[in-house]
Amino acid sequence: MDYNKLVAVLLLFFSSFLLVRTSMAASNYNVVRFGAKPDGRTDSTKAFLGAWQAACRSAASVTVTVPRGSFLLKPVQFRGPCRSRITFQIYGTIVAPSDYRGLGNSGSWILFVKVNRISINGGTLDARGASFWACRKSGKSCPAGARSMTFNWANDVVISGLKSINSQATHLVINSCNNVIVRKIKLMAPDQSPNTDGLHVQGSAGVTVIDSTFQTGDDCISIGPGTRNLYMSKLNCGPGHGISIGSLGRDANEAGVQNITLVNSVFSGSDNGVRIKTWARKSTGFVRNVLFQNLVMKNVRNPIIVDQNYCPTHQGCPKQGSGVKISQIVYRNIKGTSRTQQALTFDCSRSNPCQAIRLHDIKLTFNGRSATSTCKNIKGAKAGVVMPQGCL
Ligand SMILES: *[C@@H]1O[C@H](CO)[C@@H](O)[C@H](O)[C@H]1NC(C)=O
């Protein structure tokens, strides 16, 4: 091959390579180009949906950018399946309509359905829940309220650097999803805002939650039926109701919860630390293989609690044992202060006692002295220092 031919072949090779590279490169859809207005007043729902539809059709991975500014969104559904990975890169704030009825009846505000390979990066969601909470407190009839961001039947999800404030109901819901990473998120609502859970996970497998802060009026994290392989680390919880497995066993036929890990986390001024809560009625549900390790409790009302006698309206459950079978729960290296004298509560089911509970290096104090414990229907073992004593 002579020199010129070689150059021509090489050029052809590299230019086609470049061409392929360019067409594969992530394209970028800015919601402003689709008509969104960063003024916090103009309804940008259609523009966001337009950008989503374009992104969803793209064969190459795409970024949908939400620039600085404030964008008003009404309840919206981003539906898949889409052809490639989509990243929502959010620099600004997404706000809900100022009138709470604008979200209140929809159940969810920002909803992702059947989307695979989706990332949410950065941004703030402000559901402006205050007037909704006020309605609820007044005792008037109010709409049910909306969750701020929900993922239903989504796989390979990354939520990173997102902040959500003032949700009407739960901030973030992961429902029937697989392989989800949640990191560096911040979910905040005032202490007294009713039912503003932070994160709710259910029917999902392989969810990781790390480096995140939850300051809410209800559970920091609630873990519902059918959750498997959930890993949580480096979390800050409080104010709020703590991290709760349950309520479970509401339904007679219910999927169990298994392989749950919570490590290296701090609870500050929360109502509960780690809680397992089940209805006092028949159920096929279970909780097994749970590790709570390296936790610090600061002025927490119930640092460690299992409550299997939940029956809020005293209807359909009084005097029944919970059917939810709790076993293989390990509590290791949990230290700090309790706001009430009783720091350790195991109120397990009469008909299905808690099995294989392990307490290992627990040190919880109340007013500078050892706290107390109450244990019913519990079997297992303890090791190391366990303070308060009295269980196992
Ligand atoms: C339990 O969950 C962890 C994630 O916390 C996962 O790595 C592990 O494979 C799971 N174990 C089983 C038996 O599924």
Short mmCIF file of C-alpha atoms and ligand atoms in Angstrom, two decimals:
data_model
loop_
_atom_site.label_atom_id
_atom_site.label_comp_id
_atom_site.label_asym_id
_atom_site.label_seq_id
_atom_site.Cartn_x
_atom_site.Cartn_y
_atom_site.Cartn_z
CA MET A 1 0.00 0.00 0.00
CA ASP A 2 1.49 3.35 -0.93
CA TYR A 3 1.68 6.20 1.50
CA ASN A 4 -1.27 8.21 0.11
CA LYS A 5 -3.56 5.24 0.21
CA LEU A 6 -2.57 4.57 3.78
CA VAL A 7 -3.34 8.16 4.78
CA ALA A 8 -6.70 7.99 3.01
CA VAL A 9 -7.61 4.76 4.77
CA LEU A 10 -6.55 6.14 8.13
CA LEU A 11 -8.50 9.35 7.57
CA LEU A 12 -11.57 7.38 6.61
CA PHE A 13 -11.16 5.21 9.68
CA PHE A 14 -10.82 8.13 12.10
CA SER A 15 -13.54 10.26 10.53
CA SER A 16 -16.05 7.43 10.68
CA PHE A 17 -14.97 6.84 14.27
CA LEU A 18 -15.56 10.51 15.05
CA LEU A 19 -18.91 10.42 13.31
CA VAL A 20 -20.02 7.44 15.37
CA ARG A 21 -18.72 9.09 18.52
CA THR A 22 -20.61 12.30 17.82
CA SER A 23 -23.89 10.59 17.09
CA MET A 24 -23.47 8.50 20.27
CA ALA A 25 -22.53 11.45 22.45
CA ALA A 26 -25.09 12.45 25.04
CA SER A 27 -27.43 15.07 23.71
CA ASN A 28 -28.80 17.72 25.93
CA TYR A 29 -32.37 18.93 26.15
CA ASN A 30 -32.81 22.12 28.11
CA VAL A 31 -36.38 22.53 29.34
CA VAL A 32 -36.19 26.26 28.54
CA ARG A 33 -35.80 25.38 24.87
CA PHE A 34 -39.11 23.53 25.19
CA GLY A 35 -40.81 26.62 26.62
CA ALA A 36 -40.24 26.36 30.37
CA LYS A 37 -39.99 29.71 32.21
CA PRO A 38 -37.69 30.13 35.21
CA ASP A 39 -40.04 32.66 36.87
CA GLY A 40 -41.77 30.32 39.35
CA ARG A 41 -45.19 31.44 38.07
CA THR A 42 -45.59 30.23 34.50
CA ASP A 43 -46.80 26.66 34.24
CA SER A 44 -43.86 24.71 32.79
CA THR A 45 -45.50 21.28 32.87
CA LYS A 46 -45.94 21.02 29.09
CA ALA A 47 -42.35 22.09 28.47
CA PHE A 48 -40.99 19.45 30.86
CA LEU A 49 -43.14 16.81 29.19
CA GLY A 50 -41.94 17.94 25.76
CA ALA A 51 -38.31 17.61 26.83
CA TRP A 52 -39.07 14.22 28.39
CA GLN A 53 -40.73 12.88 25.25
CA ALA A 54 -37.79 13.97 23.09
CA ALA A 55 -35.34 12.44 25.56
CA CYS A 56 -37.34 9.24 25.81
CA ARG A 57 -37.23 8.73 22.02
CA SER A 58 -33.49 9.25 21.80
CA ALA A 59 -31.38 6.22 20.92
CA ALA A 60 -28.32 7.75 22.60
CA SER A 61 -28.13 8.60 26.27
CA VAL A 62 -29.49 12.07 26.96
CA THR A 63 -29.49 14.76 29.60
CA VAL A 64 -32.55 16.84 30.36
CA THR A 65 -31.29 20.04 31.93
CA VAL A 66 -33.29 22.21 34.29
CA PRO A 67 -31.24 25.41 34.59
CA ARG A 68 -31.13 27.86 37.48
CA GLY A 69 -34.39 29.55 38.41
CA SER A 70 -37.72 28.42 39.67
CA PHE A 71 -40.03 26.29 37.53
CA LEU A 72 -43.70 25.74 38.30
CA LEU A 73 -44.83 22.17 37.74
CA LYS A 74 -48.30 20.70 38.12
CA PRO A 75 -48.67 16.95 38.75
CA VAL A 76 -46.74 15.26 35.98
CA GLN A 77 -45.96 11.71 34.85
CA PHE A 78 -42.73 10.83 33.12
CA ARG A 79 -43.46 7.48 31.57
CA GLY A 80 -41.17 4.90 30.05
CA PRO A 81 -39.91 2.65 28.77
CA CYS A 82 -37.42 4.91 27.03
CA ARG A 83 -34.76 3.92 24.52
CA SER A 84 -31.68 4.95 26.47
CA ARG A 85 -30.35 6.33 29.76
CA ILE A 86 -31.85 9.66 30.78
CA THR A 87 -30.23 12.04 33.25
CA PHE A 88 -32.22 14.87 34.78
CA GLN A 89 -29.61 17.48 35.62
CA ILE A 90 -31.31 20.00 37.87
CA TYR A 91 -29.66 23.28 38.84
CA GLY A 92 -32.81 25.17 39.81
CA THR A 93 -35.88 24.65 41.94
CA ILE A 94 -39.08 22.94 40.91
CA VAL A 95 -42.07 24.40 42.73
CA ALA A 96 -45.65 23.21 43.10
CA PRO A 97 -48.69 25.43 42.55
CA SER A 98 -49.19 27.77 45.51
CA ASP A 99 -52.73 26.51 46.10
CA TYR A 100 -52.44 23.06 47.75
CA ARG A 101 -55.42 21.79 45.79
CA GLY A 102 -53.20 21.97 42.71
CA LEU A 103 -51.44 18.80 43.90
CA GLY A 104 -53.65 17.57 46.66
CA ASN A 105 -55.95 15.25 44.76
CA SER A 106 -53.38 13.72 42.47
CA GLY A 107 -51.63 11.46 44.99
CA SER A 108 -48.26 12.24 43.48
CA TRP A 109 -46.60 15.32 42.13
CA ILE A 110 -43.63 14.12 40.05
CA LEU A 111 -44.09 10.52 39.01
CA PHE A 112 -41.74 8.26 37.06
CA VAL A 113 -43.39 5.12 35.71
CA LYS A 114 -41.67 2.12 34.10
CA VAL A 115 -38.51 4.04 33.41
CA ASN A 116 -35.23 2.13 33.31
CA ARG A 117 -31.80 3.75 33.56
CA ILE A 118 -32.79 7.12 34.98
CA SER A 119 -30.65 9.51 37.03
CA ILE A 120 -31.75 12.58 38.94
CA ASN A 121 -28.84 14.88 39.72
CA GLY A 122 -29.09 17.85 42.04
CA GLY A 123 -31.95 20.32 42.26
CA THR A 124 -34.56 21.28 44.80
CA LEU A 125 -38.21 20.29 44.94
CA ASP A 126 -40.49 22.59 46.88
CA ALA A 127 -44.03 21.24 47.20
CA ARG A 128 -45.06 24.27 49.29
CA GLY A 129 -46.95 22.06 51.71
CA ALA A 130 -47.64 24.59 54.47
CA SER A 131 -51.20 25.48 53.46
CA PHE A 132 -51.99 21.78 53.05
CA TRP A 133 -50.71 20.96 56.56
CA ALA A 134 -52.77 23.87 57.89
CA CYS A 135 -55.87 22.45 56.21
CA ARG A 136 -55.23 19.06 57.82
CA LYS A 137 -54.71 20.56 61.24
CA SER A 138 -57.87 22.63 61.01
CA GLY A 139 -59.92 19.42 60.82
CA LYS A 140 -61.60 20.57 57.60
CA SER A 141 -61.96 18.05 54.83
CA CYS A 142 -58.78 18.21 52.77
CA PRO A 143 -57.51 16.29 49.77
CA ALA A 144 -55.36 13.23 50.46
CA GLY A 145 -52.13 15.04 49.64
CA ALA A 146 -49.37 14.29 47.15
CA ARG A 147 -45.99 12.62 47.41
CA SER A 148 -43.33 14.83 45.93
CA MET A 149 -41.37 12.34 43.81
CA THR A 150 -42.32 8.74 43.11
CA PHE A 151 -40.74 5.91 41.13
CA ASN A 152 -43.03 3.04 40.17
CA TRP A 153 -41.67 -0.06 38.39
CA ALA A 154 -38.35 1.60 37.59
CA ASN A 155 -34.99 -0.15 37.38
CA ASP A 156 -31.43 1.15 37.55
CA VAL A 157 -32.21 4.45 39.18
CA VAL A 158 -29.73 6.94 40.66
CA ILE A 159 -30.93 9.87 42.77
CA SER A 160 -28.04 12.07 43.79
CA GLY A 161 -27.77 15.49 45.40
CA LEU A 162 -31.50 16.11 45.37
CA LYS A 163 -33.12 18.26 48.03
CA SER A 164 -36.83 18.13 48.72
CA ILE A 165 -38.57 20.54 51.06
CA ASN A 166 -42.10 21.02 52.36
CA SER A 167 -43.73 17.97 50.84
CA GLN A 168 -47.47 17.56 51.33
CA ALA A 169 -47.04 13.86 52.16
CA THR A 170 -44.00 11.56 51.65
CA HIS A 171 -41.04 13.25 49.94
CA LEU A 172 -39.66 10.33 47.94
CA VAL A 173 -41.23 6.95 47.17
CA ILE A 174 -39.51 3.92 45.65
CA ASN A 175 -42.16 1.39 44.78
CA SER A 176 -41.64 -1.89 42.91
CA CYS A 177 -38.17 -0.93 41.71
CA ASN A 178 -34.85 -2.75 41.33
CA ASN A 179 -31.32 -1.49 41.71
CA VAL A 180 -31.69 2.01 43.07
CA ILE A 181 -28.93 4.23 44.47
CA VAL A 182 -29.91 7.22 46.59
CA ARG A 183 -27.05 9.40 47.77
CA LYS A 184 -26.45 12.84 49.19
CA ILE A 185 -30.11 13.71 49.36
CA LYS A 186 -31.76 15.99 51.86
CA LEU A 187 -35.45 15.67 52.69
CA MET A 188 -36.83 18.39 54.92
CA ALA A 189 -40.19 19.36 56.36
CA PRO A 190 -40.98 20.91 59.73
CA ASP A 191 -41.17 18.70 62.80
CA GLN A 192 -44.89 19.31 63.17
CA SER A 193 -45.93 18.78 59.56
CA PRO A 194 -48.28 15.75 59.52
CA ASN A 195 -47.38 12.59 57.54
CA THR A 196 -44.39 14.10 55.79
CA ASP A 197 -42.35 10.89 55.65
CA GLY A 198 -38.91 11.23 54.13
CA LEU A 199 -38.27 8.14 52.01
CA HIS A 200 -40.65 5.24 51.60
CA VAL A 201 -39.40 2.00 50.03
CA GLN A 202 -41.64 -0.92 49.23
CA GLY A 203 -41.84 -3.92 46.93
CA SER A 204 -38.28 -3.14 45.86
CA ALA A 205 -34.94 -4.96 45.79
CA GLY A 206 -31.38 -3.70 45.81
CA VAL A 207 -31.92 -0.18 47.12
CA THR A 208 -28.89 1.66 48.59
CA VAL A 209 -29.30 4.87 50.59
CA ILE A 210 -26.14 6.66 51.72
CA ASP A 211 -24.83 10.03 52.94
CA SER A 212 -28.25 11.57 53.37
CA THR A 213 -30.19 13.75 55.79
CA PHE A 214 -33.82 13.45 56.81
CA GLN A 215 -35.60 16.10 58.87
CA THR A 216 -39.29 15.42 58.70
CA GLY A 217 -42.62 15.42 60.51
CA ASP A 218 -43.01 11.64 60.17
CA ASP A 219 -40.71 8.67 59.53
CA CYS A 220 -37.27 9.55 58.18
CA ILE A 221 -37.43 6.29 56.25
CA SER A 222 -40.29 3.80 56.18
CA ILE A 223 -39.82 0.32 54.81
CA GLY A 224 -42.93 -1.38 53.49
CA PRO A 225 -43.92 -4.92 52.49
CA GLY A 226 -41.84 -6.70 49.87
CA THR A 227 -38.57 -4.81 50.49
CA ARG A 228 -35.42 -6.91 50.02
CA ASN A 229 -31.68 -6.20 50.07
CA LEU A 230 -31.89 -2.64 51.34
CA TYR A 231 -28.59 -1.08 52.44
CA MET A 232 -28.49 2.20 54.38
CA SER A 233 -25.37 3.93 55.65
CA LYS A 234 -24.23 7.33 56.89
CA LEU A 235 -27.66 8.77 57.44
CA ASN A 236 -28.77 11.58 59.73
CA CYS A 237 -32.32 11.34 61.01
CA GLY A 238 -34.17 13.87 63.11
CA PRO A 239 -36.38 15.53 63.84
CA GLY A 240 -38.82 12.90 62.65
CA HIS A 241 -40.23 9.56 63.70
CA GLY A 242 -37.08 7.57 63.00
CA ILE A 243 -36.38 4.67 60.66
CA SER A 244 -39.25 2.23 60.63
CA ILE A 245 -39.78 -1.22 59.18
CA GLY A 246 -43.54 -1.04 58.82
CA SER A 247 -46.26 -0.66 59.47
CA LEU A 248 -46.51 -4.24 58.24
CA GLY A 249 -49.30 -6.79 58.43
CA ARG A 250 -52.09 -4.47 57.55
CA ASP A 251 -53.21 -7.02 54.96
CA ALA A 252 -53.79 -10.70 55.62
CA ASN A 253 -51.74 -11.56 52.56
CA GLU A 254 -48.54 -9.57 52.48
CA ALA A 255 -44.99 -9.94 51.16
CA GLY A 256 -42.21 -10.06 53.75
CA VAL A 257 -39.25 -7.77 54.40
CA GLN A 258 -35.76 -9.26 54.37
CA ASN A 259 -32.05 -8.51 54.35
CA ILE A 260 -32.15 -4.94 55.62
CA THR A 261 -28.94 -3.20 56.76
CA LEU A 262 -28.61 0.12 58.56
CA VAL A 263 -25.11 1.12 59.67
CA ASN A 264 -23.06 4.17 60.71
CA SER A 265 -25.96 6.52 61.29
CA VAL A 266 -27.05 9.17 63.78
CA PHE A 267 -30.50 9.91 65.19
CA SER A 268 -30.98 13.37 66.71
CA GLY A 269 -34.08 14.24 68.71
CA SER A 270 -36.25 11.82 66.76
CA ASP A 271 -39.28 10.03 68.21
CA ASN A 272 -37.87 6.61 67.42
CA GLY A 273 -34.48 5.31 66.50
CA VAL A 274 -34.94 1.93 64.85
CA ARG A 275 -38.48 0.64 64.93
CA ILE A 276 -40.29 -2.45 63.68
CA LYS A 277 -44.03 -1.95 63.71
CA THR A 278 -46.77 -4.40 62.80
CA TRP A 279 -50.52 -4.48 63.00
CA ALA A 280 -51.98 -6.75 65.67
CA ARG A 281 -53.80 -9.00 63.27
CA LYS A 282 -53.36 -12.06 61.10
CA SER A 283 -50.89 -11.78 58.25
CA THR A 284 -48.54 -13.83 56.13
CA GLY A 285 -45.89 -11.10 56.49
CA PHE A 286 -42.44 -11.42 58.04
CA VAL A 287 -39.29 -9.47 58.84
CA ARG A 288 -36.01 -11.38 58.81
CA ASN A 289 -32.30 -10.89 58.52
CA VAL A 290 -31.90 -7.29 59.68
CA LEU A 291 -28.71 -5.62 60.91
CA PHE A 292 -28.69 -2.37 62.90
CA GLN A 293 -25.06 -1.51 63.63
CA ASN A 294 -22.94 1.46 64.75
CA LEU A 295 -25.79 3.80 65.54
CA VAL A 296 -25.70 6.88 67.74
CA MET A 297 -28.87 8.01 69.52
CA LYS A 298 -29.03 11.61 70.71
CA ASN A 299 -32.02 12.36 72.87
CA VAL A 300 -34.28 9.86 71.10
CA ARG A 301 -37.66 8.99 72.61
CA ASN A 302 -37.62 5.24 71.76
CA PRO A 303 -34.12 4.34 70.57
CA ILE A 304 -34.91 0.64 69.97
CA ILE A 305 -38.50 -0.48 69.62
CA VAL A 306 -40.51 -3.40 68.25
CA ASP A 307 -44.24 -2.79 68.42
CA GLN A 308 -46.42 -5.64 67.22
CA ASN A 309 -49.58 -4.30 68.77
CA TYR A 310 -50.31 -1.48 66.39
CA CYS A 311 -54.05 -0.97 66.12
CA PRO A 312 -54.65 2.75 65.69
CA THR A 313 -58.43 2.85 65.44
CA HIS A 314 -58.97 -0.25 67.63
CA GLN A 315 -60.89 -1.80 64.80
CA GLY A 316 -60.28 -5.16 63.18
CA CYS A 317 -57.43 -6.09 65.51
CA PRO A 318 -58.01 -5.67 69.25
CA LYS A 319 -56.80 -8.66 71.24
CA GLN A 320 -55.26 -10.37 68.21
CA GLY A 321 -51.64 -11.42 67.98
CA SER A 322 -49.76 -10.11 64.99
CA GLY A 323 -49.17 -12.67 62.26
CA VAL A 324 -45.96 -10.94 61.17
CA LYS A 325 -43.01 -13.20 62.06
CA ILE A 326 -39.93 -11.29 63.19
CA SER A 327 -36.59 -13.13 63.28
CA GLN A 328 -32.82 -12.72 62.97
CA ILE A 329 -32.62 -9.10 64.00
CA VAL A 330 -29.14 -8.00 65.12
CA TYR A 331 -28.60 -4.82 67.15
CA ARG A 332 -24.87 -4.13 67.52
CA ASN A 333 -23.00 -1.16 68.92
CA ILE A 334 -25.89 1.19 69.52
CA LYS A 335 -25.07 3.98 71.96
CA GLY A 336 -26.36 7.27 73.22
CA THR A 337 -29.15 8.92 75.11
CA SER A 338 -32.85 8.24 75.45
CA ARG A 339 -35.39 11.00 76.02
CA THR A 340 -37.62 8.63 77.99
CA GLN A 341 -36.66 6.21 80.71
CA GLN A 342 -37.53 3.16 78.63
CA ALA A 343 -34.95 2.91 75.87
CA LEU A 344 -35.50 -0.69 74.83
CA THR A 345 -38.97 -1.95 73.99
CA PHE A 346 -39.81 -5.34 72.54
CA ASP A 347 -43.57 -5.74 72.43
CA CYS A 348 -43.59 -8.84 70.25
CA SER A 349 -46.55 -10.89 69.06
CA ARG A 350 -48.13 -13.36 71.48
CA SER A 351 -48.91 -15.77 68.68
CA ASN A 352 -45.57 -15.26 66.85
CA PRO A 353 -42.82 -14.32 69.32
CA CYS A 354 -39.74 -12.53 67.98
CA GLN A 355 -37.02 -15.13 67.25
CA ALA A 356 -33.23 -14.95 67.15
CA ILE A 357 -32.97 -11.37 68.38
CA ARG A 358 -29.35 -10.47 69.15
CA LEU A 359 -28.32 -7.58 71.36
CA HIS A 360 -24.60 -6.85 71.22
CA ASP A 361 -22.90 -3.85 72.84
CA ILE A 362 -25.83 -1.62 73.59
CA LYS A 363 -25.38 1.39 75.84
CA LEU A 364 -28.37 3.69 76.20
CA THR A 365 -28.70 6.11 79.06
CA PHE A 366 -31.48 8.29 80.44
CA ASN A 367 -30.53 11.35 82.49
CA GLY A 368 -27.00 10.06 82.90
CA ARG A 369 -28.06 6.66 84.25
CA SER A 370 -28.93 3.37 82.63
CA ALA A 371 -32.31 3.47 80.91
CA THR A 372 -34.87 0.66 81.37
CA SER A 373 -36.32 -2.00 79.10
CA THR A 374 -39.56 -3.89 78.53
CA CYS A 375 -39.58 -7.17 76.68
CA LYS A 376 -42.49 -9.41 75.81
CA ASN A 377 -42.42 -12.58 73.72
CA ILE A 378 -38.81 -12.33 72.65
CA LYS A 379 -36.21 -15.07 72.12
CA GLY A 380 -32.55 -14.70 71.29
CA ALA A 381 -29.18 -13.96 72.80
CA LYS A 382 -27.04 -11.12 74.02
CA ALA A 383 -23.31 -10.49 74.01
CA GLY A 384 -20.93 -7.82 75.29
CA VAL A 385 -22.32 -5.01 77.39
CA VAL A 386 -26.07 -4.60 77.12
CA MET A 387 -27.44 -1.59 78.93
CA PRO A 388 -30.29 -1.45 79.81
CA GLN A 389 -30.44 -5.08 80.91
CA GLY A 390 -33.61 -7.07 81.31
CA CYS A 391 -34.20 -8.47 77.85
CA LEU A 392 -32.89 -11.92 76.89
C1 LIG B 1 -28.34 -8.67 51.11
O1 LIG B 1 -28.29 -7.30 50.78
C2 LIG B 1 -27.01 -6.87 50.40
C3 LIG B 1 -27.10 -5.35 50.23
O2 LIG B 1 -27.26 -4.79 51.49
C4 LIG B 1 -26.56 -7.58 49.16
O3 LIG B 1 -25.26 -7.17 48.80
C5 LIG B 1 -26.57 -9.07 49.43
O4 LIG B 1 -26.27 -9.77 48.26
C6 LIG B 1 -27.94 -9.50 49.93
N1 LIG B 1 -27.91 -10.90 50.31
C7 LIG B 1 -28.70 -11.80 49.77
C8 LIG B 1 -28.56 -13.19 50.29
O5 LIG B 1 -29.50 -11.54 48.88
#
